[in-house]
Amino acid sequence: MKIAVYPGSFDPVTNGHLNIIERASRLFDQVIVCVMVNCEKKPLFSLEERKNQLRRVTRHLANVTVDAYDGLLAEYARERGCCTIVKGLRAGSDFEKEFQMAMVNRKLNPDLDSLFLTAEHQYMYLSSSAVKEMGYYGADLSDFLPSQIMDEFEERMKKIANMKEAQP
Ligand code: ADP
């Protein structure tokens, strides 16, 4: 059984992430989407919220499960019997960092390979941070965020805007 792990912070999950998950689910028997908690900045959504969002948007994919891990990805892959790390590769920004991480993970776990799926053209420049920035200023995000999480996202944005207004 070929199991892949797709790691990230998913704060929040975007249509770019979902596109990678759907394509990976066609390539592997099982895909674990793993929210990595170790090297995080201050997230907009809690770990539980992000896991729930991922579960909601992947409900139609029978071979996809959602998990979280605080530790080294290479170790997680070993524990869960994953043969491959799946990553999305966007225009420009991702390559250097991802290449380095792939080297490190292979050194830590020589049985583990990294597989890069190129981003779909319409998501090439999409990131969770861009979505947060656009959302804060009220942009229409229907092309970028899965519909199942739109209400939750908009509410969180409103809450943040209200908090900022209330500050002296
Ligand atoms: P970000 O916060 O930059 O959106 P994450 O850490 O959540 O990124 O990303 C997890 C994985 O998903 C990484 O491999 C990243 O390259 C990939 N990814 C992120 N956004 C996209 C996208 N729009 N298209 C394809 N892959 C993506």
Short mmCIF file of N, CA and C and ligand atoms in Angstrom, two decimals:
data_model
loop_
_atom_site.label_atom_id
_atom_site.label_comp_id
_atom_site.label_asym_id
_atom_site.label_seq_id
_atom_site.Cartn_x
_atom_site.Cartn_y
_atom_site.Cartn_z
N MET A 1 0.84 -1.20 0.00
CA MET A 1 0.00 0.00 0.00
C MET A 1 0.88 1.26 0.00
N LYS A 2 0.68 2.13 -0.98
CA LYS A 2 1.50 3.35 -1.10
C LYS A 2 0.82 4.49 -0.35
N ILE A 3 1.48 4.95 0.71
CA ILE A 3 0.91 6.05 1.50
C ILE A 3 1.78 7.28 1.33
N ALA A 4 1.13 8.42 1.05
CA ALA A 4 1.85 9.70 0.93
C ALA A 4 1.42 10.62 2.05
N VAL A 5 2.34 11.49 2.43
CA VAL A 5 1.99 12.53 3.41
C VAL A 5 2.12 13.88 2.73
N TYR A 6 1.13 14.74 2.95
CA TYR A 6 1.15 16.10 2.39
C TYR A 6 1.17 17.06 3.59
N PRO A 7 2.35 17.62 3.89
CA PRO A 7 2.48 18.46 5.08
C PRO A 7 2.30 19.94 4.77
N GLY A 8 1.91 20.70 5.79
CA GLY A 8 1.81 22.15 5.60
C GLY A 8 1.22 22.80 6.83
N SER A 9 1.04 24.10 6.73
CA SER A 9 0.39 24.77 7.88
C SER A 9 -1.10 24.99 7.62
N PHE A 10 -1.50 25.10 6.36
CA PHE A 10 -2.92 25.16 6.00
C PHE A 10 -3.71 26.16 6.86
N ASP A 11 -3.21 27.38 6.88
CA ASP A 11 -3.80 28.41 7.76
C ASP A 11 -4.37 29.57 6.94
N PRO A 12 -5.46 29.43 6.25
CA PRO A 12 -6.32 28.25 6.11
C PRO A 12 -5.99 27.47 4.83
N VAL A 13 -6.70 26.31 4.68
CA VAL A 13 -6.56 25.53 3.44
C VAL A 13 -7.15 26.35 2.28
N THR A 14 -6.44 26.39 1.16
CA THR A 14 -6.90 27.14 -0.02
C THR A 14 -7.24 26.17 -1.15
N ASN A 15 -7.80 26.72 -2.22
CA ASN A 15 -8.07 25.86 -3.39
C ASN A 15 -6.77 25.33 -4.01
N GLY A 16 -5.67 26.05 -3.79
CA GLY A 16 -4.37 25.56 -4.27
C GLY A 16 -3.97 24.29 -3.54
N HIS A 17 -4.13 24.30 -2.22
CA HIS A 17 -3.85 23.08 -1.44
C HIS A 17 -4.78 21.94 -1.88
N LEU A 18 -6.07 22.28 -1.99
CA LEU A 18 -7.06 21.25 -2.30
C LEU A 18 -6.77 20.60 -3.65
N ASN A 19 -6.32 21.40 -4.60
CA ASN A 19 -5.97 20.86 -5.90
C ASN A 19 -4.84 19.84 -5.80
N ILE A 20 -3.85 20.13 -4.95
CA ILE A 20 -2.73 19.19 -4.75
C ILE A 20 -3.25 17.91 -4.07
N ILE A 21 -4.11 18.08 -3.09
CA ILE A 21 -4.65 16.90 -2.36
C ILE A 21 -5.42 16.00 -3.32
N GLU A 22 -6.25 16.61 -4.16
CA GLU A 22 -7.06 15.81 -5.09
C GLU A 22 -6.17 15.06 -6.08
N ARG A 23 -5.15 15.73 -6.57
CA ARG A 23 -4.25 15.06 -7.53
C ARG A 23 -3.45 13.96 -6.84
N ALA A 24 -3.00 14.21 -5.62
CA ALA A 24 -2.24 13.18 -4.89
C ALA A 24 -3.13 11.98 -4.58
N SER A 25 -4.41 12.23 -4.32
CA SER A 25 -5.30 11.12 -3.96
C SER A 25 -5.51 10.18 -5.16
N ARG A 26 -5.25 10.67 -6.37
CA ARG A 26 -5.34 9.80 -7.54
C ARG A 26 -4.05 9.01 -7.77
N LEU A 27 -2.97 9.47 -7.14
CA LEU A 27 -1.67 8.83 -7.37
C LEU A 27 -1.32 7.78 -6.32
N PHE A 28 -1.91 7.94 -5.12
CA PHE A 28 -1.53 7.06 -4.00
C PHE A 28 -2.75 6.32 -3.45
N ASP A 29 -2.48 5.19 -2.76
CA ASP A 29 -3.59 4.45 -2.14
C ASP A 29 -4.18 5.25 -1.00
N GLN A 30 -3.29 5.93 -0.26
CA GLN A 30 -3.76 6.74 0.86
C GLN A 30 -2.94 8.03 0.95
N VAL A 31 -3.60 9.12 1.27
CA VAL A 31 -2.90 10.39 1.46
C VAL A 31 -3.24 10.93 2.85
N ILE A 32 -2.19 11.22 3.61
CA ILE A 32 -2.41 11.84 4.93
C ILE A 32 -2.06 13.32 4.80
N VAL A 33 -3.03 14.18 5.02
CA VAL A 33 -2.74 15.62 5.04
C VAL A 33 -2.37 15.94 6.49
N CYS A 34 -1.14 16.39 6.67
CA CYS A 34 -0.64 16.53 8.04
C CYS A 34 -0.34 18.01 8.36
N VAL A 35 -1.06 18.53 9.33
CA VAL A 35 -0.81 19.90 9.77
C VAL A 35 0.42 19.87 10.68
N MET A 36 1.48 20.56 10.24
CA MET A 36 2.73 20.55 11.01
C MET A 36 2.69 21.70 12.01
N VAL A 37 2.92 21.39 13.25
CA VAL A 37 2.77 22.43 14.28
C VAL A 37 4.09 22.95 14.84
N ASN A 38 5.20 22.33 14.45
CA ASN A 38 6.46 22.68 15.11
C ASN A 38 6.99 24.08 14.83
N CYS A 39 7.08 24.46 13.53
CA CYS A 39 7.76 25.73 13.26
C CYS A 39 6.75 26.80 12.86
N GLU A 40 5.77 27.02 13.69
CA GLU A 40 4.71 27.93 13.33
C GLU A 40 4.88 29.34 13.85
N LYS A 41 4.45 30.26 12.98
CA LYS A 41 4.26 31.63 13.48
C LYS A 41 2.90 31.61 14.17
N LYS A 42 2.40 32.79 14.48
CA LYS A 42 1.09 32.82 15.15
C LYS A 42 -0.02 32.55 14.12
N PRO A 43 -0.68 31.38 14.23
CA PRO A 43 -1.67 31.07 13.20
C PRO A 43 -2.99 31.82 13.40
N LEU A 44 -3.72 32.00 12.30
CA LEU A 44 -5.05 32.63 12.37
C LEU A 44 -6.06 31.65 12.94
N PHE A 45 -5.93 30.37 12.55
CA PHE A 45 -6.83 29.33 13.03
C PHE A 45 -6.08 28.35 13.92
N SER A 46 -6.76 27.87 14.96
CA SER A 46 -6.11 26.91 15.86
C SER A 46 -5.90 25.60 15.11
N LEU A 47 -5.09 24.75 15.71
CA LEU A 47 -4.81 23.45 15.11
C LEU A 47 -6.10 22.67 14.87
N GLU A 48 -6.98 22.64 15.87
CA GLU A 48 -8.24 21.90 15.74
C GLU A 48 -9.09 22.48 14.63
N GLU A 49 -9.14 23.82 14.55
CA GLU A 49 -9.92 24.46 13.49
C GLU A 49 -9.39 24.09 12.12
N ARG A 50 -8.08 24.10 11.96
CA ARG A 50 -7.49 23.76 10.66
C ARG A 50 -7.74 22.30 10.30
N LYS A 51 -7.64 21.42 11.29
CA LYS A 51 -7.92 20.01 11.02
C LYS A 51 -9.37 19.82 10.58
N ASN A 52 -10.28 20.51 11.27
CA ASN A 52 -11.70 20.42 10.91
C ASN A 52 -11.95 20.97 9.51
N GLN A 53 -11.31 22.08 9.18
CA GLN A 53 -11.49 22.65 7.85
C GLN A 53 -11.02 21.65 6.78
N LEU A 54 -9.85 21.07 7.03
CA LEU A 54 -9.31 20.10 6.06
C LEU A 54 -10.24 18.89 5.92
N ARG A 55 -10.80 18.44 7.04
CA ARG A 55 -11.71 17.28 6.98
C ARG A 55 -12.95 17.63 6.16
N ARG A 56 -13.46 18.85 6.37
CA ARG A 56 -14.67 19.25 5.62
C ARG A 56 -14.41 19.32 4.13
N VAL A 57 -13.26 19.89 3.75
CA VAL A 57 -13.04 20.10 2.31
C VAL A 57 -12.55 18.84 1.59
N THR A 58 -12.16 17.81 2.35
CA THR A 58 -11.69 16.57 1.70
C THR A 58 -12.69 15.41 1.90
N ARG A 59 -13.88 15.75 2.35
CA ARG A 59 -14.88 14.71 2.65
C ARG A 59 -15.16 13.83 1.43
N HIS A 60 -15.07 14.41 0.24
CA HIS A 60 -15.40 13.64 -0.98
C HIS A 60 -14.26 12.70 -1.41
N LEU A 61 -13.13 12.73 -0.69
CA LEU A 61 -11.98 11.92 -1.08
C LEU A 61 -11.79 10.78 -0.07
N ALA A 62 -12.23 9.57 -0.46
CA ALA A 62 -12.30 8.46 0.49
C ALA A 62 -10.93 8.04 1.01
N ASN A 63 -9.87 8.27 0.25
CA ASN A 63 -8.55 7.78 0.68
C ASN A 63 -7.69 8.90 1.32
N VAL A 64 -8.33 9.99 1.72
CA VAL A 64 -7.58 11.09 2.34
C VAL A 64 -7.96 11.19 3.82
N THR A 65 -6.94 11.24 4.68
CA THR A 65 -7.19 11.46 6.10
C THR A 65 -6.40 12.69 6.56
N VAL A 66 -6.79 13.22 7.71
CA VAL A 66 -6.16 14.45 8.21
C VAL A 66 -5.56 14.16 9.58
N ASP A 67 -4.37 14.69 9.79
CA ASP A 67 -3.67 14.45 11.06
C ASP A 67 -2.86 15.70 11.40
N ALA A 68 -2.22 15.69 12.56
CA ALA A 68 -1.33 16.80 12.92
C ALA A 68 -0.11 16.20 13.60
N TYR A 69 1.01 16.92 13.53
CA TYR A 69 2.23 16.37 14.12
C TYR A 69 3.13 17.50 14.59
N ASP A 70 3.72 17.29 15.73
CA ASP A 70 4.67 18.25 16.27
C ASP A 70 6.02 17.54 16.33
N GLY A 71 6.83 17.69 15.30
CA GLY A 71 8.11 16.99 15.26
C GLY A 71 8.65 16.97 13.85
N LEU A 72 9.60 16.08 13.62
CA LEU A 72 10.23 16.01 12.30
C LEU A 72 9.37 15.20 11.34
N LEU A 73 9.18 15.76 10.16
CA LEU A 73 8.35 15.11 9.16
C LEU A 73 8.90 13.73 8.78
N ALA A 74 10.23 13.62 8.69
CA ALA A 74 10.85 12.35 8.30
C ALA A 74 10.51 11.26 9.33
N GLU A 75 10.43 11.68 10.57
CA GLU A 75 10.09 10.75 11.65
C GLU A 75 8.61 10.34 11.56
N TYR A 76 7.77 11.33 11.31
CA TYR A 76 6.33 11.05 11.16
C TYR A 76 6.12 10.04 10.02
N ALA A 77 6.80 10.27 8.90
CA ALA A 77 6.64 9.39 7.73
C ALA A 77 7.05 7.97 8.09
N ARG A 78 8.13 7.84 8.86
CA ARG A 78 8.59 6.51 9.26
C ARG A 78 7.53 5.82 10.13
N GLU A 79 7.03 6.59 11.11
CA GLU A 79 6.02 6.03 12.03
C GLU A 79 4.77 5.56 11.31
N ARG A 80 4.36 6.32 10.28
CA ARG A 80 3.10 6.03 9.61
C ARG A 80 3.27 5.20 8.34
N GLY A 81 4.49 4.81 8.04
CA GLY A 81 4.74 3.96 6.87
C GLY A 81 4.55 4.69 5.55
N CYS A 82 4.84 5.99 5.51
CA CYS A 82 4.69 6.76 4.26
C CYS A 82 5.95 6.60 3.41
N CYS A 83 5.75 6.42 2.10
CA CYS A 83 6.91 6.29 1.21
C CYS A 83 7.24 7.63 0.55
N THR A 84 6.31 8.56 0.55
CA THR A 84 6.49 9.79 -0.23
C THR A 84 5.94 11.02 0.50
N ILE A 85 6.68 12.10 0.39
CA ILE A 85 6.18 13.41 0.83
C ILE A 85 5.69 14.11 -0.44
N VAL A 86 4.47 14.57 -0.43
CA VAL A 86 3.95 15.33 -1.57
C VAL A 86 4.03 16.80 -1.24
N LYS A 87 4.51 17.59 -2.20
CA LYS A 87 4.59 19.04 -2.01
C LYS A 87 4.03 19.72 -3.25
N GLY A 88 3.48 20.91 -3.05
CA GLY A 88 3.07 21.72 -4.20
C GLY A 88 4.19 22.69 -4.53
N LEU A 89 4.41 22.91 -5.80
CA LEU A 89 5.49 23.81 -6.21
C LEU A 89 4.89 24.98 -6.98
N ARG A 90 5.01 26.17 -6.38
CA ARG A 90 4.47 27.37 -7.02
C ARG A 90 5.57 28.08 -7.81
N ALA A 91 5.15 29.09 -8.57
CA ALA A 91 6.11 29.83 -9.39
C ALA A 91 7.14 30.50 -8.50
N GLY A 92 8.40 30.32 -8.84
CA GLY A 92 9.48 31.05 -8.17
C GLY A 92 9.74 30.69 -6.73
N SER A 93 8.92 31.15 -5.85
CA SER A 93 9.21 31.18 -4.42
C SER A 93 9.54 29.84 -3.76
N ASP A 94 8.93 28.74 -4.19
CA ASP A 94 9.04 27.50 -3.43
C ASP A 94 10.32 26.70 -3.67
N PHE A 95 10.95 26.87 -4.84
CA PHE A 95 11.93 25.88 -5.28
C PHE A 95 13.12 25.69 -4.33
N GLU A 96 13.82 26.78 -4.01
CA GLU A 96 15.05 26.67 -3.20
C GLU A 96 14.77 26.01 -1.85
N LYS A 97 13.75 26.51 -1.18
CA LYS A 97 13.39 26.01 0.15
C LYS A 97 12.99 24.53 0.10
N GLU A 98 12.19 24.19 -0.90
CA GLU A 98 11.70 22.82 -1.00
C GLU A 98 12.83 21.85 -1.36
N PHE A 99 13.74 22.29 -2.21
CA PHE A 99 14.87 21.45 -2.60
C PHE A 99 15.70 21.11 -1.37
N GLN A 100 15.94 22.13 -0.55
CA GLN A 100 16.73 21.93 0.66
C GLN A 100 16.01 20.97 1.63
N MET A 101 14.70 21.19 1.78
CA MET A 101 13.96 20.33 2.70
C MET A 101 13.92 18.89 2.23
N ALA A 102 13.83 18.71 0.92
CA ALA A 102 13.82 17.34 0.37
C ALA A 102 15.14 16.63 0.68
N MET A 103 16.26 17.37 0.55
CA MET A 103 17.58 16.80 0.86
C MET A 103 17.65 16.37 2.32
N VAL A 104 17.19 17.26 3.18
CA VAL A 104 17.25 16.99 4.62
C VAL A 104 16.39 15.78 4.97
N ASN A 105 15.18 15.74 4.44
CA ASN A 105 14.29 14.63 4.76
C ASN A 105 14.82 13.30 4.25
N ARG A 106 15.47 13.33 3.12
CA ARG A 106 16.03 12.09 2.56
C ARG A 106 17.22 11.62 3.38
N LYS A 107 17.96 12.58 3.89
CA LYS A 107 19.10 12.23 4.75
C LYS A 107 18.58 11.59 6.05
N LEU A 108 17.52 12.19 6.61
CA LEU A 108 16.98 11.68 7.87
C LEU A 108 16.27 10.34 7.69
N ASN A 109 15.70 10.14 6.51
CA ASN A 109 14.97 8.90 6.24
C ASN A 109 15.18 8.52 4.78
N PRO A 110 16.21 7.69 4.50
CA PRO A 110 16.58 7.38 3.10
C PRO A 110 15.50 6.63 2.33
N ASP A 111 14.50 6.09 3.04
CA ASP A 111 13.42 5.38 2.34
C ASP A 111 12.35 6.35 1.83
N LEU A 112 12.53 7.62 2.14
CA LEU A 112 11.47 8.59 1.88
C LEU A 112 11.82 9.44 0.67
N ASP A 113 10.87 9.57 -0.25
CA ASP A 113 11.08 10.43 -1.42
C ASP A 113 10.16 11.64 -1.35
N SER A 114 10.56 12.72 -2.03
CA SER A 114 9.69 13.89 -2.13
C SER A 114 9.19 14.00 -3.55
N LEU A 115 7.91 14.22 -3.70
CA LEU A 115 7.30 14.35 -5.02
C LEU A 115 6.68 15.73 -5.13
N PHE A 116 7.06 16.47 -6.18
CA PHE A 116 6.57 17.84 -6.33
C PHE A 116 5.53 17.91 -7.44
N LEU A 117 4.37 18.40 -7.09
CA LEU A 117 3.33 18.60 -8.10
C LEU A 117 3.27 20.09 -8.40
N THR A 118 3.37 20.44 -9.66
CA THR A 118 3.36 21.88 -9.99
C THR A 118 1.96 22.45 -9.78
N ALA A 119 1.93 23.65 -9.25
CA ALA A 119 0.65 24.31 -8.98
C ALA A 119 -0.11 24.51 -10.29
N GLU A 120 -1.43 24.40 -10.21
CA GLU A 120 -2.28 24.76 -11.36
C GLU A 120 -2.07 26.24 -11.66
N HIS A 121 -2.17 26.62 -12.92
CA HIS A 121 -1.82 28.01 -13.26
C HIS A 121 -2.63 29.03 -12.49
N GLN A 122 -3.91 28.73 -12.23
CA GLN A 122 -4.72 29.75 -11.54
C GLN A 122 -4.39 29.89 -10.04
N TYR A 123 -3.60 28.92 -9.53
CA TYR A 123 -3.21 28.97 -8.11
C TYR A 123 -1.71 29.20 -7.93
N MET A 124 -1.05 29.49 -9.01
CA MET A 124 0.40 29.60 -9.04
C MET A 124 0.94 30.61 -8.02
N TYR A 125 0.19 31.69 -7.80
CA TYR A 125 0.67 32.74 -6.89
C TYR A 125 -0.19 32.79 -5.63
N LEU A 126 -0.96 31.75 -5.38
CA LEU A 126 -1.87 31.76 -4.22
C LEU A 126 -1.20 31.18 -2.99
N SER A 127 -1.31 31.88 -1.88
CA SER A 127 -0.80 31.35 -0.61
C SER A 127 -1.80 31.68 0.48
N SER A 128 -1.69 30.98 1.61
CA SER A 128 -2.60 31.28 2.73
C SER A 128 -2.40 32.72 3.18
N SER A 129 -1.16 33.20 3.17
CA SER A 129 -0.96 34.58 3.64
C SER A 129 -1.58 35.60 2.67
N ALA A 130 -1.54 35.31 1.36
CA ALA A 130 -2.20 36.22 0.41
C ALA A 130 -3.70 36.24 0.64
N VAL A 131 -4.26 35.06 0.92
CA VAL A 131 -5.70 34.97 1.18
C VAL A 131 -6.07 35.79 2.43
N LYS A 132 -5.22 35.71 3.45
CA LYS A 132 -5.50 36.46 4.69
C LYS A 132 -5.43 37.96 4.42
N GLU A 133 -4.45 38.34 3.66
CA GLU A 133 -4.30 39.76 3.33
C GLU A 133 -5.50 40.27 2.52
N MET A 134 -5.88 39.50 1.50
CA MET A 134 -7.03 39.90 0.67
C MET A 134 -8.32 39.90 1.50
N GLY A 135 -8.46 38.88 2.35
CA GLY A 135 -9.66 38.76 3.17
C GLY A 135 -9.79 39.91 4.14
N TYR A 136 -8.70 40.36 4.67
CA TYR A 136 -8.73 41.45 5.64
C TYR A 136 -9.31 42.71 5.00
N TYR A 137 -9.00 42.90 3.72
CA TYR A 137 -9.50 44.10 3.03
C TYR A 137 -10.78 43.84 2.24
N GLY A 138 -11.42 42.71 2.53
CA GLY A 138 -12.77 42.45 2.01
C GLY A 138 -12.84 42.02 0.55
N ALA A 139 -11.74 41.49 0.00
CA ALA A 139 -11.77 41.04 -1.41
C ALA A 139 -12.65 39.79 -1.55
N ASP A 140 -13.15 39.56 -2.76
CA ASP A 140 -13.94 38.37 -3.05
C ASP A 140 -12.97 37.18 -3.18
N LEU A 141 -13.15 36.18 -2.32
CA LEU A 141 -12.19 35.07 -2.29
C LEU A 141 -12.78 33.78 -2.86
N SER A 142 -13.92 33.89 -3.54
CA SER A 142 -14.60 32.67 -3.95
C SER A 142 -13.78 31.81 -4.94
N ASP A 143 -12.83 32.41 -5.65
CA ASP A 143 -11.98 31.60 -6.54
C ASP A 143 -10.83 30.92 -5.78
N PHE A 144 -10.60 31.35 -4.57
CA PHE A 144 -9.39 30.90 -3.86
C PHE A 144 -9.62 30.03 -2.63
N LEU A 145 -10.80 30.19 -2.01
CA LEU A 145 -11.08 29.43 -0.79
C LEU A 145 -12.19 28.41 -1.04
N PRO A 146 -12.08 27.20 -0.49
CA PRO A 146 -13.17 26.24 -0.64
C PRO A 146 -14.44 26.79 0.00
N SER A 147 -15.58 26.55 -0.66
CA SER A 147 -16.84 27.13 -0.18
C SER A 147 -17.17 26.68 1.26
N GLN A 148 -16.75 25.45 1.59
CA GLN A 148 -17.09 24.91 2.92
C GLN A 148 -16.47 25.69 4.08
N ILE A 149 -15.45 26.49 3.80
CA ILE A 149 -14.82 27.21 4.92
C ILE A 149 -15.00 28.72 4.81
N MET A 150 -15.74 29.15 3.79
CA MET A 150 -15.86 30.59 3.53
C MET A 150 -16.48 31.36 4.72
N ASP A 151 -17.58 30.84 5.26
CA ASP A 151 -18.25 31.56 6.35
C ASP A 151 -17.33 31.69 7.57
N GLU A 152 -16.70 30.59 7.90
CA GLU A 152 -15.80 30.59 9.07
C GLU A 152 -14.66 31.60 8.86
N PHE A 153 -14.14 31.63 7.64
CA PHE A 153 -13.04 32.55 7.34
C PHE A 153 -13.51 34.00 7.44
N GLU A 154 -14.67 34.29 6.85
CA GLU A 154 -15.16 35.68 6.87
C GLU A 154 -15.44 36.15 8.29
N GLU A 155 -15.99 35.23 9.08
CA GLU A 155 -16.25 35.60 10.49
C GLU A 155 -14.97 35.93 11.25
N ARG A 156 -13.94 35.13 11.00
CA ARG A 156 -12.68 35.37 11.69
C ARG A 156 -12.07 36.71 11.26
N MET A 157 -12.23 37.03 9.98
CA MET A 157 -11.72 38.30 9.47
C MET A 157 -12.44 39.48 10.12
N LYS A 158 -13.76 39.33 10.24
CA LYS A 158 -14.56 40.40 10.89
C LYS A 158 -14.09 40.60 12.31
N LYS A 159 -13.91 39.49 13.02
CA LYS A 159 -13.49 39.53 14.42
C LYS A 159 -12.16 40.29 14.54
N ILE A 160 -11.24 40.00 13.65
CA ILE A 160 -9.93 40.65 13.69
C ILE A 160 -10.06 42.14 13.39
N ALA A 161 -10.89 42.47 12.40
CA ALA A 161 -11.09 43.88 12.05
C ALA A 161 -11.70 44.62 13.24
N ASN A 162 -12.68 44.00 13.92
CA ASN A 162 -13.32 44.64 15.09
C ASN A 162 -12.32 44.85 16.21
N MET A 163 -11.46 43.84 16.41
CA MET A 163 -10.46 43.95 17.48
C MET A 163 -9.51 45.11 17.20
N LYS A 164 -9.13 45.25 15.92
CA LYS A 164 -8.21 46.34 15.54
C LYS A 164 -8.87 47.70 15.76
N GLU A 165 -10.18 47.78 15.40
CA GLU A 165 -10.91 49.04 15.57
C GLU A 165 -11.02 49.43 17.04
N ALA A 166 -11.18 48.40 17.88
CA ALA A 166 -11.37 48.67 19.32
C ALA A 166 -10.08 49.11 20.01
N GLN A 167 -8.96 48.87 19.32
CA GLN A 167 -7.67 49.26 19.93
C GLN A 167 -7.50 50.79 19.94
N PRO A 168 -6.97 51.34 21.01
CA PRO A 168 -6.82 52.80 21.09
C PRO A 168 -5.83 53.33 20.06
P1 ADP B 1 1.28 28.56 2.42
O1 ADP B 1 1.06 29.06 3.81
O2 ADP B 1 2.47 29.16 1.73
O3 ADP B 1 0.05 28.61 1.55
P2 ADP B 1 1.60 25.79 3.45
O4 ADP B 1 2.72 25.63 4.39
O5 ADP B 1 0.25 25.64 4.03
O6 ADP B 1 1.73 27.08 2.56
O7 ADP B 1 1.77 24.82 2.19
C1 ADP B 1 1.81 23.45 2.25
C2 ADP B 1 2.21 22.90 0.91
O8 ADP B 1 1.28 23.31 -0.07
C3 ADP B 1 3.58 23.35 0.39
O9 ADP B 1 4.13 22.27 -0.32
C4 ADP B 1 3.23 24.47 -0.56
O10 ADP B 1 4.21 24.62 -1.56
C5 ADP B 1 1.94 23.95 -1.14
N1 ADP B 1 1.08 25.00 -1.63
C6 ADP B 1 0.66 26.09 -0.98
N2 ADP B 1 -0.13 26.86 -1.76
C7 ADP B 1 -0.20 26.22 -2.97
C8 ADP B 1 -0.82 26.52 -4.23
N3 ADP B 1 -1.50 27.64 -4.40
N4 ADP B 1 -0.68 25.63 -5.23
C9 ADP B 1 0.06 24.51 -5.05
N5 ADP B 1 0.69 24.19 -3.91
C10 ADP B 1 0.57 25.02 -2.88
#
